[in-house]
Amino acid sequence: MLEETVAIEKICMLAGKIMLVSGAETNRVEDTMNRIASSFGIENPQSYATPTGINFSVDVAATTNSLRIIRRSTDLHKIDKVNIVSRKIAGGEITITEAFRQLKEIDRENTAYPAWVQILAAGLASGGFTIMYGGTWGDFLPAFFAGAIGFTGLLSFERVVEIRFLAEFFGAFLVGASAYLFFRMGFGNLINMVIIGGVMPLVPGLHITNAVRDLMSGHLVSGLSKGVEAVLTAFAIGAGVAVIYSFV
């Protein structure tokens, strides 16, 4: 029974870790961990997740297992895969060993798109947002290139300095500099629309959404911390653009 309990704890912690690292809200992480534990016969599972860590035990007075989360990204594909495994566990379709094996495979997978695909998508999104917010078709290409250049700077800077705030500041700085240079060369009509579209791939939309959902579900610590993170990111983006226009 002891070996089975340890295995269940490992499965719950691994599932929670994958989801939290992939950008899931803490309410979903805790719910998934509790459902997995309950499906394996644990009557009183205790899970607590924050953006930077997970705690889990099989009972109130049992030993608590902790896991530190250092880096987080956005990978909805992995979250969906963990949910599929969780449903199989709840339905009694797979054993403890098979569930752990599938979760380990999901954890090892690298489902991120290549950098060039992400950059291309950022450029297309930037051009699309520019048109949506009232820009002209003459602003599409400047926004496309400004957004692509800014996102390239974001990815490159993250590899050098593992501080997301500084990486987003540098990405926004490149967007503003690119938009200004394009405008000076006569490439584009509305520079403000080009900048707005160019910084949209940097905007922390998922963080804001998760912060609101966590607050609404009563997870005040997680909701406030994610909200502060989103505010800091927005400040970094605004400051990066403002630095350019404070000197021109």
Short mmCIF file of C-alpha atoms in Angstrom, two decimals:
data_model
loop_
_atom_site.label_atom_id
_atom_site.label_comp_id
_atom_site.label_asym_id
_atom_site.label_seq_id
_atom_site.Cartn_x
_atom_site.Cartn_y
_atom_site.Cartn_z
CA MET A 1 0.00 0.00 0.00
CA LEU A 2 2.91 2.33 0.76
CA GLU A 3 4.41 1.82 -2.72
CA GLU A 4 1.01 2.47 -4.29
CA THR A 5 0.59 5.71 -2.31
CA VAL A 6 4.02 6.95 -3.39
CA ALA A 7 3.19 6.12 -7.02
CA ILE A 8 -0.07 8.05 -6.80
CA GLU A 9 1.72 11.04 -5.30
CA LYS A 10 4.27 10.98 -8.10
CA ILE A 11 1.55 10.84 -10.74
CA CYS A 12 -0.36 13.74 -9.19
CA MET A 13 2.76 15.87 -8.77
CA LEU A 14 3.95 15.16 -12.31
CA ALA A 15 0.54 15.97 -13.82
CA GLY A 16 0.37 19.21 -11.83
CA LYS A 17 3.91 20.17 -12.78
CA ILE A 18 3.29 19.68 -16.52
CA MET A 19 0.10 21.73 -16.42
CA LEU A 20 1.54 24.56 -14.32
CA VAL A 21 4.70 24.83 -16.43
CA SER A 22 2.54 24.84 -19.58
CA GLY A 23 0.44 27.82 -18.45
CA ALA A 24 -2.64 26.25 -16.83
CA GLU A 25 -4.48 28.18 -14.15
CA THR A 26 -3.92 26.94 -10.59
CA ASN A 27 -7.58 26.01 -10.12
CA ARG A 28 -7.35 23.56 -13.04
CA VAL A 29 -4.06 22.16 -11.73
CA GLU A 30 -5.46 21.44 -8.28
CA ASP A 31 -8.68 20.00 -9.65
CA THR A 32 -6.78 17.63 -11.97
CA MET A 33 -4.48 16.44 -9.16
CA ASN A 34 -7.42 15.82 -6.83
CA ARG A 35 -9.39 13.94 -9.48
CA ILE A 36 -6.44 11.69 -10.29
CA ALA A 37 -5.87 10.91 -6.59
CA SER A 38 -9.58 10.25 -5.99
CA SER A 39 -9.73 7.95 -9.00
CA PHE A 40 -6.95 5.83 -7.45
CA GLY A 41 -8.81 5.53 -4.16
CA ILE A 42 -7.43 8.44 -2.13
CA GLU A 43 -10.33 9.72 -0.01
CA ASN A 44 -8.94 13.07 1.11
CA PRO A 45 -6.30 14.40 -1.31
CA GLN A 46 -4.77 17.77 -0.42
CA SER A 47 -3.33 19.84 -3.25
CA TYR A 48 -2.18 23.45 -3.28
CA ALA A 49 -0.66 25.15 -6.32
CA THR A 50 0.82 28.58 -6.84
CA PRO A 51 2.53 29.94 -9.97
CA THR A 52 5.91 28.95 -8.50
CA GLY A 53 5.23 25.70 -6.65
CA ILE A 54 3.02 22.69 -5.92
CA ASN A 55 2.22 21.01 -2.60
CA PHE A 56 0.40 17.70 -2.37
CA SER A 57 -0.39 15.08 0.28
CA VAL A 58 -2.74 12.11 0.44
CA ASP A 59 -4.37 13.28 3.69
CA VAL A 60 -4.46 16.14 6.16
CA ALA A 61 -1.86 14.65 8.53
CA ALA A 62 0.22 12.91 5.86
CA THR A 63 3.64 13.92 4.58
CA THR A 64 3.47 16.87 2.18
CA ASN A 65 5.34 16.72 -1.11
CA SER A 66 6.60 19.98 -2.59
CA LEU A 67 7.82 20.85 -6.07
CA ARG A 68 9.39 24.15 -7.11
CA ILE A 69 8.40 25.63 -10.48
CA ILE A 70 11.07 27.91 -11.91
CA ARG A 71 10.18 28.53 -15.56
CA ARG A 72 6.75 28.69 -17.16
CA SER A 73 5.63 28.92 -20.76
CA THR A 74 2.45 28.47 -22.78
CA ASP A 75 1.75 25.02 -24.18
CA LEU A 76 -1.97 24.29 -24.37
CA HIS A 77 -1.24 21.06 -26.25
CA LYS A 78 0.46 19.53 -23.21
CA ILE A 79 -2.36 20.68 -20.94
CA ASP A 80 -4.84 18.93 -23.21
CA LYS A 81 -2.74 15.74 -23.19
CA VAL A 82 -2.63 15.71 -19.37
CA ASN A 83 -6.41 16.17 -19.31
CA ILE A 84 -6.79 13.17 -21.62
CA VAL A 85 -4.67 11.02 -19.30
CA SER A 86 -6.67 12.29 -16.32
CA ARG A 87 -9.94 11.27 -18.00
CA LYS A 88 -8.53 7.81 -18.76
CA ILE A 89 -7.55 7.42 -15.11
CA ALA A 90 -11.01 8.52 -13.95
CA GLY A 91 -12.58 6.05 -16.35
CA GLY A 92 -10.42 3.18 -15.13
CA GLU A 93 -8.94 2.69 -18.60
CA ILE A 94 -5.25 2.70 -17.58
CA THR A 95 -3.21 1.47 -14.63
CA ILE A 96 -0.98 3.49 -12.31
CA THR A 97 2.14 2.35 -14.15
CA GLU A 98 0.74 3.18 -17.58
CA ALA A 99 -0.51 6.57 -16.41
CA PHE A 100 2.92 7.44 -15.02
CA ARG A 101 4.60 6.32 -18.25
CA GLN A 102 2.29 8.46 -20.40
CA LEU A 103 2.82 11.51 -18.19
CA LYS A 104 6.61 11.07 -18.36
CA GLU A 105 6.36 10.98 -22.16
CA ILE A 106 4.29 14.17 -22.18
CA ASP A 107 6.80 15.85 -19.87
CA ARG A 108 9.71 14.94 -22.15
CA GLU A 109 7.96 16.06 -25.34
CA ASN A 110 9.07 19.26 -27.02
CA THR A 111 5.86 20.44 -28.66
CA ALA A 112 6.98 24.03 -29.21
CA TYR A 113 7.02 25.24 -32.80
CA PRO A 114 10.38 26.12 -34.35
CA ALA A 115 11.55 29.69 -33.79
CA TRP A 116 10.98 30.70 -37.42
CA VAL A 117 7.34 29.55 -37.23
CA GLN A 118 6.78 31.55 -34.04
CA ILE A 119 8.38 34.63 -35.60
CA LEU A 120 6.29 34.29 -38.76
CA ALA A 121 3.13 33.88 -36.70
CA ALA A 122 4.05 36.94 -34.61
CA GLY A 123 4.50 38.98 -37.78
CA LEU A 124 1.16 37.88 -39.22
CA ALA A 125 -0.59 38.54 -35.92
CA SER A 126 0.98 42.00 -35.74
CA GLY A 127 -0.23 42.90 -39.22
CA GLY A 128 -3.68 41.52 -38.49
CA PHE A 129 -4.04 43.45 -35.24
CA THR A 130 -2.93 46.64 -37.00
CA ILE A 131 -5.76 46.31 -39.51
CA MET A 132 -8.24 45.33 -36.79
CA TYR A 133 -7.41 48.40 -34.69
CA GLY A 134 -7.97 50.81 -37.57
CA GLY A 135 -4.73 50.81 -39.52
CA THR A 136 -4.58 50.82 -43.31
CA TRP A 137 -3.35 48.05 -45.57
CA GLY A 138 -0.27 50.20 -46.12
CA ASP A 139 0.52 49.62 -42.44
CA PHE A 140 0.26 45.83 -42.66
CA LEU A 141 3.79 45.13 -43.89
CA PRO A 142 5.51 47.60 -41.51
CA ALA A 143 3.61 46.03 -38.61
CA PHE A 144 4.47 42.55 -39.91
CA PHE A 145 8.20 43.27 -39.95
CA ALA A 146 8.17 45.29 -36.71
CA GLY A 147 6.33 42.50 -34.89
CA ALA A 148 8.63 39.83 -36.33
CA ILE A 149 11.75 41.81 -35.39
CA GLY A 150 10.46 42.47 -31.87
CA PHE A 151 9.55 38.82 -31.30
CA THR A 152 12.94 37.73 -32.62
CA GLY A 153 14.55 40.05 -30.09
CA LEU A 154 12.36 38.59 -27.33
CA LEU A 155 13.37 35.00 -28.14
CA SER A 156 17.04 35.90 -28.53
CA PHE A 157 17.25 37.91 -25.32
CA GLU A 158 15.51 35.15 -23.32
CA ARG A 159 18.33 32.78 -24.23
CA VAL A 160 20.91 35.17 -22.84
CA VAL A 161 19.12 36.48 -19.74
CA GLU A 162 16.39 34.36 -18.15
CA ILE A 163 14.35 37.36 -17.03
CA ARG A 164 11.08 37.63 -18.94
CA PHE A 165 10.60 41.27 -17.92
CA LEU A 166 13.85 42.37 -19.58
CA ALA A 167 13.23 40.21 -22.65
CA GLU A 168 9.83 41.82 -23.22
CA PHE A 169 11.30 45.27 -22.65
CA PHE A 170 13.93 44.57 -25.31
CA GLY A 171 11.32 43.13 -27.71
CA ALA A 172 9.09 46.21 -27.33
CA PHE A 173 12.14 48.44 -27.77
CA LEU A 174 12.87 46.77 -31.12
CA VAL A 175 9.24 47.10 -32.20
CA GLY A 176 9.28 50.84 -31.48
CA ALA A 177 12.67 51.34 -33.16
CA SER A 178 11.61 49.36 -36.24
CA ALA A 179 8.32 51.20 -36.56
CA TYR A 180 10.07 54.56 -36.27
CA LEU A 181 12.66 53.65 -38.92
CA PHE A 182 9.99 52.35 -41.28
CA PHE A 183 7.97 55.52 -40.83
CA ARG A 184 11.02 57.72 -41.48
CA MET A 185 11.63 55.81 -44.72
CA GLY A 186 8.03 56.41 -45.82
CA PHE A 187 7.04 52.82 -45.20
CA GLY A 188 3.61 52.99 -43.55
CA ASN A 189 0.90 55.54 -42.89
CA LEU A 190 -0.05 55.41 -39.18
CA ILE A 191 2.92 54.78 -36.92
CA ASN A 192 0.76 54.41 -33.81
CA MET A 193 -1.20 51.58 -35.44
CA VAL A 194 2.04 49.90 -36.51
CA ILE A 195 3.35 50.00 -32.94
CA ILE A 196 0.09 48.75 -31.44
CA GLY A 197 -0.01 45.82 -33.82
CA GLY A 198 3.70 45.09 -33.38
CA VAL A 199 3.56 44.76 -29.59
CA MET A 200 0.43 42.59 -29.50
CA PRO A 201 2.37 39.27 -29.67
CA LEU A 202 4.17 40.40 -26.51
CA VAL A 203 0.99 41.19 -24.55
CA PRO A 204 0.43 38.70 -21.66
CA GLY A 205 -3.12 37.73 -22.61
CA LEU A 206 -2.98 34.27 -21.02
CA HIS A 207 -1.59 35.66 -17.74
CA ILE A 208 -4.41 38.18 -17.52
CA THR A 209 -7.04 35.54 -18.28
CA ASN A 210 -5.62 33.09 -15.73
CA ALA A 211 -5.32 35.83 -13.11
CA VAL A 212 -9.00 36.71 -13.45
CA ARG A 213 -10.08 33.04 -13.43
CA ASP A 214 -8.00 32.30 -10.33
CA LEU A 215 -9.41 35.32 -8.52
CA MET A 216 -12.97 34.35 -9.44
CA SER A 217 -12.41 30.79 -8.19
CA GLY A 218 -11.04 32.03 -4.84
CA HIS A 219 -7.32 31.49 -5.45
CA LEU A 220 -6.32 34.93 -4.25
CA VAL A 221 -2.57 34.36 -3.92
CA SER A 222 -2.23 32.93 -7.42
CA GLY A 223 -4.61 35.46 -8.93
CA LEU A 224 -2.83 38.44 -7.43
CA SER A 225 0.65 37.16 -8.30
CA LYS A 226 -0.32 36.49 -11.91
CA GLY A 227 -2.02 39.86 -12.09
CA VAL A 228 1.12 41.60 -10.83
CA GLU A 229 3.18 39.64 -13.36
CA ALA A 230 0.86 40.78 -16.15
CA VAL A 231 1.10 44.41 -14.97
CA LEU A 232 4.90 44.23 -14.90
CA THR A 233 4.92 42.77 -18.41
CA ALA A 234 2.61 45.53 -19.66
CA PHE A 235 4.88 48.10 -18.02
CA ALA A 236 7.93 46.54 -19.70
CA ILE A 237 6.25 46.73 -23.10
CA GLY A 238 5.19 50.33 -22.61
CA ALA A 239 8.61 51.34 -21.28
CA GLY A 240 10.39 49.67 -24.19
CA VAL A 241 8.40 51.70 -26.71
CA ALA A 242 8.59 54.88 -24.64
CA VAL A 243 12.39 54.79 -24.49
CA ILE A 244 12.57 55.14 -28.27
CA TYR A 245 10.27 58.14 -28.45
CA SER A 246 11.86 59.91 -25.52
CA PHE A 247 14.97 60.43 -27.68
CA VAL A 248 13.41 61.17 -31.09
#
